[in-house]
Amino acid sequence: MSDVFVVYHSGYGHTRKVAEHVAQGANATLIAIDENGNIPEDAWDKLNTAKAIIFGAPTYMGNASWQFKKFADATSKVWFTRGWENKIFGGFTNSASLNGDKAVTLEWLNTLASQHGGIWVSLGLPPANTKAAKRTDINNLGGSVGLLVQSPADASTDEIPQGDLDTAILYGKRVAEVASRFSAA
């Protein structure tokens, strides 16, 4: 069983596809937050024993979906016991717009991890920010805090820019590598 978990909510399937790519890079297990903001009861035990937790949420109206926020509120039970203290955390978000206030969502996910006493892993990749840059390039949205993904509002899940999906794999790999360094100590 994996010791890295990607816990995510996806309203239309785009964030799920990104979560799958992050999980591929991290060799992680996926935990989906359902349409009511819940995860399976046994998923709490998995998250409690995880070395790393990667949060994923779509950005709606400048922050994470309400379903993800309900999950986040439910983590207060873990917070009271400091159960996730010193775990490795990362996060990603997806929105229809190139900006879409995704940075607000990432900072909120980072704050959630920090409230738990966690250690946040940044994206760690330089931006593709030259005139020659394309949407197929790694980190073409120029994220630093975590993974940013853009899925146009009228795009299917198969139309997420390849550069974003490739960046998702690399980010999952980075979080898993950081987690392995800390667990070796």
Short mmCIF file of N, CA and C in Angstrom, two decimals:
data_model
loop_
_atom_site.label_atom_id
_atom_site.label_comp_id
_atom_site.label_asym_id
_atom_site.label_seq_id
_atom_site.Cartn_x
_atom_site.Cartn_y
_atom_site.Cartn_z
N MET A 1 0.83 -1.18 0.00
CA MET A 1 0.00 0.00 0.00
C MET A 1 0.88 1.25 0.00
N SER A 2 0.38 2.28 -0.63
CA SER A 2 1.10 3.55 -0.75
C SER A 2 1.16 4.27 0.60
N ASP A 3 2.19 5.08 0.76
CA ASP A 3 2.27 5.93 1.95
C ASP A 3 2.09 7.39 1.59
N VAL A 4 1.72 7.64 0.31
CA VAL A 4 1.37 8.97 -0.17
C VAL A 4 -0.07 8.89 -0.67
N PHE A 5 -0.87 9.87 -0.26
CA PHE A 5 -2.28 9.89 -0.65
C PHE A 5 -2.62 11.24 -1.27
N VAL A 6 -3.41 11.18 -2.33
CA VAL A 6 -3.95 12.37 -2.97
C VAL A 6 -5.43 12.41 -2.63
N VAL A 7 -5.81 13.37 -1.82
CA VAL A 7 -7.22 13.54 -1.45
C VAL A 7 -7.74 14.76 -2.21
N TYR A 8 -8.80 14.56 -2.97
CA TYR A 8 -9.23 15.60 -3.91
C TYR A 8 -10.74 15.60 -4.08
N HIS A 9 -11.25 16.74 -4.53
CA HIS A 9 -12.63 16.83 -4.99
C HIS A 9 -12.60 17.27 -6.45
N SER A 10 -13.46 16.71 -7.25
CA SER A 10 -13.58 17.09 -8.65
C SER A 10 -15.05 17.22 -9.00
N GLY A 11 -15.44 18.40 -9.42
CA GLY A 11 -16.83 18.64 -9.76
C GLY A 11 -17.22 18.16 -11.16
N TYR A 12 -16.30 18.26 -12.10
CA TYR A 12 -16.62 17.95 -13.50
C TYR A 12 -15.67 16.94 -14.13
N GLY A 13 -14.74 16.40 -13.34
CA GLY A 13 -13.81 15.39 -13.84
C GLY A 13 -12.42 15.89 -14.17
N HIS A 14 -12.26 17.20 -14.35
CA HIS A 14 -10.94 17.75 -14.70
C HIS A 14 -9.95 17.59 -13.54
N THR A 15 -10.38 17.93 -12.34
CA THR A 15 -9.48 17.83 -11.19
C THR A 15 -9.17 16.36 -10.89
N ARG A 16 -10.12 15.47 -11.15
CA ARG A 16 -9.85 14.03 -10.99
C ARG A 16 -8.72 13.60 -11.92
N LYS A 17 -8.76 14.05 -13.18
CA LYS A 17 -7.71 13.66 -14.12
C LYS A 17 -6.35 14.20 -13.66
N VAL A 18 -6.33 15.42 -13.17
CA VAL A 18 -5.07 15.96 -12.64
C VAL A 18 -4.61 15.14 -11.45
N ALA A 19 -5.54 14.79 -10.55
CA ALA A 19 -5.21 13.97 -9.38
C ALA A 19 -4.59 12.64 -9.81
N GLU A 20 -5.11 12.06 -10.85
CA GLU A 20 -4.56 10.79 -11.35
C GLU A 20 -3.12 10.97 -11.81
N HIS A 21 -2.82 12.08 -12.45
CA HIS A 21 -1.45 12.34 -12.91
C HIS A 21 -0.51 12.63 -11.74
N VAL A 22 -0.99 13.39 -10.75
CA VAL A 22 -0.18 13.63 -9.55
C VAL A 22 0.10 12.30 -8.86
N ALA A 23 -0.93 11.47 -8.73
CA ALA A 23 -0.78 10.16 -8.09
C ALA A 23 0.18 9.27 -8.86
N GLN A 24 0.14 9.34 -10.19
CA GLN A 24 1.09 8.57 -11.00
C GLN A 24 2.52 8.95 -10.66
N GLY A 25 2.79 10.24 -10.59
CA GLY A 25 4.14 10.70 -10.28
C GLY A 25 4.59 10.34 -8.87
N ALA A 26 3.65 10.35 -7.94
CA ALA A 26 3.98 10.08 -6.54
C ALA A 26 3.83 8.61 -6.17
N ASN A 27 3.36 7.77 -7.09
CA ASN A 27 3.01 6.39 -6.77
C ASN A 27 2.06 6.39 -5.57
N ALA A 28 1.05 7.25 -5.67
CA ALA A 28 0.14 7.51 -4.55
C ALA A 28 -1.21 6.83 -4.76
N THR A 29 -1.95 6.75 -3.69
CA THR A 29 -3.32 6.25 -3.70
C THR A 29 -4.27 7.45 -3.70
N LEU A 30 -5.31 7.35 -4.52
CA LEU A 30 -6.30 8.42 -4.60
C LEU A 30 -7.41 8.23 -3.57
N ILE A 31 -7.84 9.33 -2.99
CA ILE A 31 -9.02 9.36 -2.11
C ILE A 31 -9.91 10.48 -2.62
N ALA A 32 -11.06 10.10 -3.16
CA ALA A 32 -11.99 11.08 -3.72
C ALA A 32 -12.94 11.59 -2.65
N ILE A 33 -13.12 12.90 -2.63
CA ILE A 33 -14.16 13.53 -1.81
C ILE A 33 -15.42 13.52 -2.66
N ASP A 34 -16.50 12.97 -2.14
CA ASP A 34 -17.70 12.83 -2.95
C ASP A 34 -18.48 14.13 -3.08
N GLU A 35 -19.59 14.06 -3.80
CA GLU A 35 -20.40 15.26 -4.07
C GLU A 35 -21.02 15.86 -2.82
N ASN A 36 -20.98 15.12 -1.71
CA ASN A 36 -21.49 15.63 -0.43
C ASN A 36 -20.38 16.09 0.50
N GLY A 37 -19.13 16.06 0.02
CA GLY A 37 -18.00 16.53 0.81
C GLY A 37 -17.45 15.50 1.78
N ASN A 38 -17.72 14.23 1.52
CA ASN A 38 -17.29 13.16 2.43
C ASN A 38 -16.25 12.26 1.77
N ILE A 39 -15.44 11.62 2.60
CA ILE A 39 -14.54 10.56 2.14
C ILE A 39 -14.96 9.27 2.85
N PRO A 40 -14.60 8.12 2.31
CA PRO A 40 -14.92 6.87 2.99
C PRO A 40 -14.33 6.85 4.41
N GLU A 41 -15.02 6.23 5.33
CA GLU A 41 -14.58 6.22 6.73
C GLU A 41 -13.17 5.64 6.88
N ASP A 42 -12.86 4.58 6.13
CA ASP A 42 -11.52 3.97 6.24
C ASP A 42 -10.42 4.86 5.67
N ALA A 43 -10.79 5.87 4.88
CA ALA A 43 -9.79 6.78 4.32
C ALA A 43 -9.13 7.62 5.41
N TRP A 44 -9.85 7.89 6.50
CA TRP A 44 -9.25 8.66 7.60
C TRP A 44 -8.06 7.92 8.19
N ASP A 45 -8.18 6.60 8.36
CA ASP A 45 -7.06 5.80 8.88
C ASP A 45 -5.87 5.85 7.93
N LYS A 46 -6.15 5.81 6.63
CA LYS A 46 -5.08 5.87 5.63
C LYS A 46 -4.36 7.21 5.71
N LEU A 47 -5.13 8.30 5.80
CA LEU A 47 -4.52 9.63 5.89
C LEU A 47 -3.73 9.78 7.18
N ASN A 48 -4.22 9.19 8.26
CA ASN A 48 -3.52 9.28 9.55
C ASN A 48 -2.17 8.58 9.53
N THR A 49 -2.03 7.54 8.71
CA THR A 49 -0.77 6.80 8.65
C THR A 49 0.11 7.23 7.47
N ALA A 50 -0.38 8.14 6.66
CA ALA A 50 0.36 8.58 5.46
C ALA A 50 1.65 9.30 5.82
N LYS A 51 2.63 9.17 4.97
CA LYS A 51 3.85 10.00 5.08
C LYS A 51 3.62 11.35 4.42
N ALA A 52 2.79 11.35 3.37
CA ALA A 52 2.51 12.58 2.65
C ALA A 52 1.04 12.61 2.22
N ILE A 53 0.47 13.81 2.25
CA ILE A 53 -0.90 14.04 1.79
C ILE A 53 -0.84 15.18 0.78
N ILE A 54 -1.40 14.94 -0.38
CA ILE A 54 -1.48 15.96 -1.41
C ILE A 54 -2.94 16.33 -1.58
N PHE A 55 -3.26 17.61 -1.35
CA PHE A 55 -4.61 18.11 -1.48
C PHE A 55 -4.87 18.55 -2.92
N GLY A 56 -6.06 18.28 -3.42
CA GLY A 56 -6.43 18.75 -4.75
C GLY A 56 -7.87 19.24 -4.77
N ALA A 57 -8.05 20.43 -5.30
CA ALA A 57 -9.40 21.00 -5.36
C ALA A 57 -9.52 21.92 -6.57
N PRO A 58 -10.72 21.95 -7.16
CA PRO A 58 -10.94 22.95 -8.19
C PRO A 58 -11.06 24.32 -7.53
N THR A 59 -10.73 25.35 -8.27
CA THR A 59 -10.96 26.71 -7.78
C THR A 59 -12.29 27.19 -8.34
N TYR A 60 -13.23 27.40 -7.43
CA TYR A 60 -14.53 27.95 -7.78
C TYR A 60 -14.67 29.27 -7.04
N MET A 61 -14.98 30.32 -7.73
CA MET A 61 -15.24 31.62 -7.11
C MET A 61 -14.10 32.04 -6.18
N GLY A 62 -12.87 31.77 -6.58
CA GLY A 62 -11.70 32.24 -5.86
C GLY A 62 -11.25 31.40 -4.69
N ASN A 63 -11.76 30.18 -4.56
CA ASN A 63 -11.30 29.29 -3.49
C ASN A 63 -11.70 27.86 -3.82
N ALA A 64 -11.35 26.95 -2.93
CA ALA A 64 -11.68 25.54 -3.14
C ALA A 64 -13.19 25.33 -3.12
N SER A 65 -13.62 24.26 -3.73
CA SER A 65 -15.04 23.90 -3.75
C SER A 65 -15.56 23.68 -2.32
N TRP A 66 -16.87 23.85 -2.14
CA TRP A 66 -17.43 23.66 -0.79
C TRP A 66 -17.24 22.23 -0.32
N GLN A 67 -17.23 21.29 -1.24
CA GLN A 67 -17.03 19.89 -0.84
C GLN A 67 -15.65 19.70 -0.22
N PHE A 68 -14.63 20.34 -0.83
CA PHE A 68 -13.29 20.24 -0.23
C PHE A 68 -13.25 20.96 1.11
N LYS A 69 -13.93 22.09 1.21
CA LYS A 69 -13.95 22.83 2.47
C LYS A 69 -14.63 22.02 3.57
N LYS A 70 -15.66 21.26 3.23
CA LYS A 70 -16.31 20.40 4.23
C LYS A 70 -15.31 19.35 4.73
N PHE A 71 -14.57 18.75 3.81
CA PHE A 71 -13.52 17.80 4.21
C PHE A 71 -12.51 18.49 5.12
N ALA A 72 -12.08 19.68 4.71
CA ALA A 72 -11.08 20.43 5.50
C ALA A 72 -11.61 20.69 6.92
N ASP A 73 -12.86 21.08 7.03
CA ASP A 73 -13.45 21.30 8.36
C ASP A 73 -13.46 20.01 9.18
N ALA A 74 -13.71 18.89 8.52
CA ALA A 74 -13.73 17.60 9.22
C ALA A 74 -12.35 17.21 9.73
N THR A 75 -11.28 17.77 9.15
CA THR A 75 -9.93 17.44 9.62
C THR A 75 -9.66 18.05 10.99
N SER A 76 -10.55 18.90 11.47
CA SER A 76 -10.34 19.50 12.80
C SER A 76 -10.28 18.43 13.89
N LYS A 77 -10.94 17.30 13.67
CA LYS A 77 -10.86 16.20 14.64
C LYS A 77 -9.42 15.68 14.74
N VAL A 78 -8.74 15.64 13.60
CA VAL A 78 -7.33 15.22 13.59
C VAL A 78 -6.47 16.33 14.20
N TRP A 79 -6.80 17.58 13.88
CA TRP A 79 -6.05 18.74 14.37
C TRP A 79 -5.99 18.75 15.89
N PHE A 80 -7.11 18.42 16.55
CA PHE A 80 -7.16 18.45 18.01
C PHE A 80 -6.13 17.52 18.65
N THR A 81 -5.80 16.45 17.98
CA THR A 81 -4.83 15.49 18.50
C THR A 81 -3.44 15.68 17.89
N ARG A 82 -3.30 16.67 16.99
CA ARG A 82 -2.05 16.94 16.26
C ARG A 82 -1.62 15.70 15.46
N GLY A 83 -2.60 14.97 14.96
CA GLY A 83 -2.36 13.72 14.27
C GLY A 83 -1.60 13.82 12.95
N TRP A 84 -1.61 14.99 12.33
CA TRP A 84 -0.90 15.14 11.06
C TRP A 84 0.32 16.03 11.20
N GLU A 85 0.74 16.28 12.40
CA GLU A 85 1.91 17.12 12.62
C GLU A 85 3.15 16.48 11.98
N ASN A 86 3.94 17.30 11.32
CA ASN A 86 5.18 16.91 10.65
C ASN A 86 4.99 16.00 9.44
N LYS A 87 3.76 15.85 8.96
CA LYS A 87 3.56 15.16 7.69
C LYS A 87 3.97 16.08 6.56
N ILE A 88 4.29 15.49 5.44
CA ILE A 88 4.59 16.24 4.23
C ILE A 88 3.27 16.50 3.49
N PHE A 89 3.11 17.73 3.01
CA PHE A 89 1.90 18.11 2.29
C PHE A 89 2.25 18.80 0.98
N GLY A 90 1.35 18.70 0.04
CA GLY A 90 1.41 19.45 -1.19
C GLY A 90 0.00 19.73 -1.65
N GLY A 91 -0.13 20.49 -2.73
CA GLY A 91 -1.46 20.78 -3.21
C GLY A 91 -1.50 21.27 -4.64
N PHE A 92 -2.68 21.11 -5.23
CA PHE A 92 -2.89 21.56 -6.59
C PHE A 92 -4.33 22.02 -6.76
N THR A 93 -4.50 22.85 -7.79
CA THR A 93 -5.83 23.33 -8.11
C THR A 93 -5.96 23.53 -9.61
N ASN A 94 -7.19 23.54 -10.05
CA ASN A 94 -7.54 23.65 -11.45
C ASN A 94 -8.70 24.65 -11.56
N SER A 95 -8.63 25.52 -12.57
CA SER A 95 -9.77 26.39 -12.86
C SER A 95 -9.86 26.61 -14.36
N ALA A 96 -10.97 27.17 -14.80
CA ALA A 96 -11.19 27.38 -16.22
C ALA A 96 -10.34 28.52 -16.78
N SER A 97 -10.05 29.52 -15.97
CA SER A 97 -9.28 30.67 -16.44
C SER A 97 -7.79 30.45 -16.23
N LEU A 98 -6.98 31.16 -17.02
CA LEU A 98 -5.52 31.05 -16.85
C LEU A 98 -5.12 31.45 -15.44
N ASN A 99 -5.70 32.51 -14.91
CA ASN A 99 -5.44 32.91 -13.53
C ASN A 99 -6.52 32.32 -12.65
N GLY A 100 -7.72 32.81 -12.77
CA GLY A 100 -8.85 32.25 -12.03
C GLY A 100 -8.69 32.29 -10.53
N ASP A 101 -7.75 33.09 -10.03
CA ASP A 101 -7.47 33.19 -8.60
C ASP A 101 -7.04 31.86 -7.98
N LYS A 102 -6.37 31.04 -8.79
CA LYS A 102 -5.86 29.76 -8.30
C LYS A 102 -4.87 29.92 -7.16
N ALA A 103 -4.10 31.01 -7.17
CA ALA A 103 -3.11 31.22 -6.11
C ALA A 103 -3.79 31.31 -4.74
N VAL A 104 -4.99 31.87 -4.70
CA VAL A 104 -5.73 31.97 -3.44
C VAL A 104 -6.03 30.56 -2.91
N THR A 105 -6.46 29.69 -3.80
CA THR A 105 -6.76 28.31 -3.38
C THR A 105 -5.51 27.60 -2.89
N LEU A 106 -4.40 27.74 -3.61
CA LEU A 106 -3.16 27.10 -3.18
C LEU A 106 -2.70 27.61 -1.82
N GLU A 107 -2.79 28.91 -1.61
CA GLU A 107 -2.40 29.47 -0.30
C GLU A 107 -3.31 28.94 0.79
N TRP A 108 -4.58 28.78 0.48
CA TRP A 108 -5.52 28.24 1.47
C TRP A 108 -5.17 26.78 1.80
N LEU A 109 -4.85 25.98 0.77
CA LEU A 109 -4.44 24.59 1.01
C LEU A 109 -3.16 24.55 1.84
N ASN A 110 -2.22 25.44 1.54
CA ASN A 110 -0.97 25.55 2.30
C ASN A 110 -1.28 25.91 3.75
N THR A 111 -2.19 26.84 3.95
CA THR A 111 -2.58 27.23 5.32
C THR A 111 -3.20 26.05 6.06
N LEU A 112 -4.05 25.29 5.39
CA LEU A 112 -4.66 24.12 6.02
C LEU A 112 -3.56 23.14 6.48
N ALA A 113 -2.60 22.88 5.61
CA ALA A 113 -1.49 21.99 5.97
C ALA A 113 -0.70 22.56 7.14
N SER A 114 -0.46 23.87 7.11
CA SER A 114 0.30 24.52 8.18
C SER A 114 -0.44 24.48 9.51
N GLN A 115 -1.75 24.60 9.47
CA GLN A 115 -2.52 24.51 10.71
C GLN A 115 -2.37 23.13 11.34
N HIS A 116 -2.17 22.14 10.51
CA HIS A 116 -1.95 20.78 11.00
C HIS A 116 -0.50 20.55 11.43
N GLY A 117 0.35 21.56 11.29
CA GLY A 117 1.76 21.40 11.64
C GLY A 117 2.54 20.68 10.57
N GLY A 118 2.02 20.69 9.35
CA GLY A 118 2.65 19.98 8.25
C GLY A 118 3.77 20.76 7.59
N ILE A 119 4.50 20.07 6.73
CA ILE A 119 5.61 20.63 5.98
C ILE A 119 5.20 20.66 4.51
N TRP A 120 5.08 21.85 3.95
CA TRP A 120 4.57 22.05 2.59
C TRP A 120 5.70 21.93 1.56
N VAL A 121 5.40 21.27 0.45
CA VAL A 121 6.35 21.11 -0.65
C VAL A 121 5.92 22.01 -1.80
N SER A 122 6.80 22.90 -2.19
CA SER A 122 6.53 23.78 -3.33
C SER A 122 6.66 23.00 -4.64
N LEU A 123 6.29 23.65 -5.73
CA LEU A 123 6.39 23.01 -7.04
C LEU A 123 7.83 22.72 -7.42
N GLY A 124 8.73 23.66 -7.16
CA GLY A 124 10.15 23.42 -7.41
C GLY A 124 10.56 23.36 -8.86
N LEU A 125 9.77 23.96 -9.73
CA LEU A 125 10.09 23.96 -11.16
C LEU A 125 10.12 25.39 -11.68
N PRO A 126 11.08 25.73 -12.53
CA PRO A 126 11.09 27.08 -13.09
C PRO A 126 9.90 27.27 -14.04
N PRO A 127 9.42 28.50 -14.17
CA PRO A 127 8.30 28.75 -15.08
C PRO A 127 8.73 28.75 -16.54
N ALA A 128 7.80 28.40 -17.40
CA ALA A 128 8.01 28.54 -18.84
C ALA A 128 7.49 29.93 -19.20
N ASN A 129 8.35 30.94 -19.13
CA ASN A 129 7.87 32.32 -19.25
C ASN A 129 8.60 33.14 -20.32
N THR A 130 8.95 32.47 -21.40
CA THR A 130 9.56 33.19 -22.51
C THR A 130 8.53 33.35 -23.63
N LYS A 131 8.86 34.17 -24.62
CA LYS A 131 7.95 34.34 -25.76
C LYS A 131 7.73 33.03 -26.51
N ALA A 132 8.69 32.14 -26.45
CA ALA A 132 8.58 30.86 -27.15
C ALA A 132 7.78 29.82 -26.37
N ALA A 133 7.40 30.13 -25.13
CA ALA A 133 6.69 29.16 -24.29
C ALA A 133 5.35 28.75 -24.91
N LYS A 134 5.00 27.49 -24.66
CA LYS A 134 3.74 26.93 -25.17
C LYS A 134 3.01 26.25 -24.02
N ARG A 135 1.73 25.96 -24.21
CA ARG A 135 0.93 25.29 -23.20
C ARG A 135 1.37 23.84 -23.01
N THR A 136 2.22 23.34 -23.87
CA THR A 136 2.76 21.99 -23.71
C THR A 136 4.01 21.97 -22.85
N ASP A 137 4.51 23.15 -22.46
CA ASP A 137 5.72 23.24 -21.65
C ASP A 137 5.43 22.93 -20.19
N ILE A 138 6.46 22.45 -19.49
CA ILE A 138 6.38 22.21 -18.05
C ILE A 138 6.20 23.56 -17.34
N ASN A 139 5.32 23.59 -16.36
CA ASN A 139 5.02 24.77 -15.54
C ASN A 139 4.77 26.01 -16.41
N ASN A 140 3.93 25.83 -17.41
CA ASN A 140 3.61 26.93 -18.31
C ASN A 140 2.74 28.00 -17.67
N LEU A 141 2.13 27.71 -16.52
CA LEU A 141 1.35 28.72 -15.80
C LEU A 141 2.19 29.43 -14.74
N GLY A 142 3.43 29.00 -14.55
CA GLY A 142 4.36 29.70 -13.67
C GLY A 142 4.07 29.58 -12.19
N GLY A 143 3.61 28.43 -11.74
CA GLY A 143 3.34 28.23 -10.32
C GLY A 143 4.61 28.06 -9.51
N SER A 144 4.51 28.35 -8.23
CA SER A 144 5.62 28.13 -7.29
C SER A 144 5.14 27.42 -6.04
N VAL A 145 4.04 27.87 -5.47
CA VAL A 145 3.53 27.33 -4.20
C VAL A 145 3.10 25.89 -4.35
N GLY A 146 2.50 25.58 -5.48
CA GLY A 146 2.02 24.24 -5.77
C GLY A 146 1.68 24.16 -7.25
N LEU A 147 0.93 23.16 -7.62
CA LEU A 147 0.60 22.91 -9.02
C LEU A 147 -0.63 23.70 -9.45
N LEU A 148 -0.48 24.44 -10.54
CA LEU A 148 -1.59 25.17 -11.16
C LEU A 148 -1.96 24.49 -12.46
N VAL A 149 -3.27 24.32 -12.69
CA VAL A 149 -3.75 23.69 -13.92
C VAL A 149 -4.91 24.53 -14.45
N GLN A 150 -4.99 24.65 -15.77
CA GLN A 150 -6.08 25.36 -16.40
C GLN A 150 -6.81 24.43 -17.35
N SER A 151 -8.12 24.32 -17.18
CA SER A 151 -8.98 23.56 -18.08
C SER A 151 -10.05 24.50 -18.59
N PRO A 152 -10.02 24.91 -19.86
CA PRO A 152 -11.05 25.81 -20.36
C PRO A 152 -12.47 25.30 -20.03
N ALA A 153 -13.37 26.22 -19.76
CA ALA A 153 -14.72 25.87 -19.32
C ALA A 153 -15.45 24.96 -20.31
N ASP A 154 -15.13 25.09 -21.58
CA ASP A 154 -15.81 24.27 -22.58
C ASP A 154 -14.96 23.08 -23.04
N ALA A 155 -13.92 22.76 -22.28
CA ALA A 155 -13.02 21.65 -22.65
C ALA A 155 -13.42 20.36 -21.93
N SER A 156 -13.26 19.25 -22.63
CA SER A 156 -13.47 17.95 -21.99
C SER A 156 -12.24 17.64 -21.13
N THR A 157 -12.34 16.58 -20.35
CA THR A 157 -11.20 16.19 -19.53
C THR A 157 -10.02 15.74 -20.39
N ASP A 158 -10.30 15.37 -21.62
CA ASP A 158 -9.23 14.97 -22.53
C ASP A 158 -8.51 16.15 -23.16
N GLU A 159 -8.97 17.38 -22.87
CA GLU A 159 -8.38 18.57 -23.46
C GLU A 159 -7.57 19.40 -22.47
N ILE A 160 -7.27 18.85 -21.30
CA ILE A 160 -6.41 19.55 -20.36
C ILE A 160 -5.04 19.68 -21.02
N PRO A 161 -4.44 20.86 -21.01
CA PRO A 161 -3.15 21.03 -21.67
C PRO A 161 -2.10 20.03 -21.18
N GLN A 162 -1.40 19.42 -22.12
CA GLN A 162 -0.41 18.39 -21.80
C GLN A 162 0.67 18.89 -20.87
N GLY A 163 1.07 20.15 -21.02
CA GLY A 163 2.09 20.70 -20.13
C GLY A 163 1.64 20.67 -18.68
N ASP A 164 0.36 20.93 -18.44
CA ASP A 164 -0.17 20.89 -17.08
C ASP A 164 -0.14 19.46 -16.53
N LEU A 165 -0.51 18.49 -17.36
CA LEU A 165 -0.52 17.10 -16.91
C LEU A 165 0.91 16.59 -16.67
N ASP A 166 1.83 16.97 -17.53
CA ASP A 166 3.23 16.59 -17.33
C ASP A 166 3.79 17.23 -16.05
N THR A 167 3.40 18.47 -15.80
CA THR A 167 3.82 19.14 -14.57
C THR A 167 3.22 18.44 -13.35
N ALA A 168 2.00 17.94 -13.48
CA ALA A 168 1.35 17.22 -12.38
C ALA A 168 2.15 15.97 -12.01
N ILE A 169 2.61 15.24 -12.99
CA ILE A 169 3.41 14.04 -12.73
C ILE A 169 4.69 14.42 -11.99
N LEU A 170 5.36 15.46 -12.47
CA LEU A 170 6.61 15.89 -11.84
C LEU A 170 6.38 16.37 -10.40
N TYR A 171 5.27 17.05 -10.17
CA TYR A 171 4.98 17.52 -8.81
C TYR A 171 4.71 16.34 -7.88
N GLY A 172 3.93 15.37 -8.32
CA GLY A 172 3.70 14.19 -7.50
C GLY A 172 5.01 13.50 -7.15
N LYS A 173 5.89 13.39 -8.13
CA LYS A 173 7.20 12.79 -7.90
C LYS A 173 7.99 13.57 -6.86
N ARG A 174 7.95 14.91 -6.96
CA ARG A 174 8.69 15.76 -6.00
C ARG A 174 8.17 15.56 -4.58
N VAL A 175 6.87 15.56 -4.41
CA VAL A 175 6.31 15.39 -3.06
C VAL A 175 6.71 14.03 -2.49
N ALA A 176 6.63 12.99 -3.29
CA ALA A 176 7.01 11.65 -2.83
C ALA A 176 8.50 11.59 -2.47
N GLU A 177 9.35 12.23 -3.28
CA GLU A 177 10.79 12.23 -2.99
C GLU A 177 11.10 12.97 -1.68
N VAL A 178 10.44 14.10 -1.46
CA VAL A 178 10.64 14.83 -0.21
C VAL A 178 10.17 13.98 0.97
N ALA A 179 9.03 13.34 0.82
CA ALA A 179 8.51 12.48 1.89
C ALA A 179 9.48 11.36 2.22
N SER A 180 10.10 10.77 1.18
CA SER A 180 11.04 9.67 1.43
C SER A 180 12.29 10.15 2.15
N ARG A 181 12.72 11.37 1.86
CA ARG A 181 13.88 11.93 2.57
C ARG A 181 13.58 12.13 4.05
N PHE A 182 12.40 12.60 4.35
CA PHE A 182 12.05 12.82 5.75
C PHE A 182 11.82 11.51 6.49
N SER A 183 11.30 10.51 5.82
CA SER A 183 11.03 9.24 6.50
C SER A 183 12.30 8.45 6.70
N ALA A 184 13.35 8.77 5.96
CA ALA A 184 14.62 8.06 6.11
C ALA A 184 15.39 8.53 7.34
N ALA A 185 14.99 9.68 7.87
CA ALA A 185 15.72 10.26 9.02
C ALA A 185 15.45 9.52 10.30
#
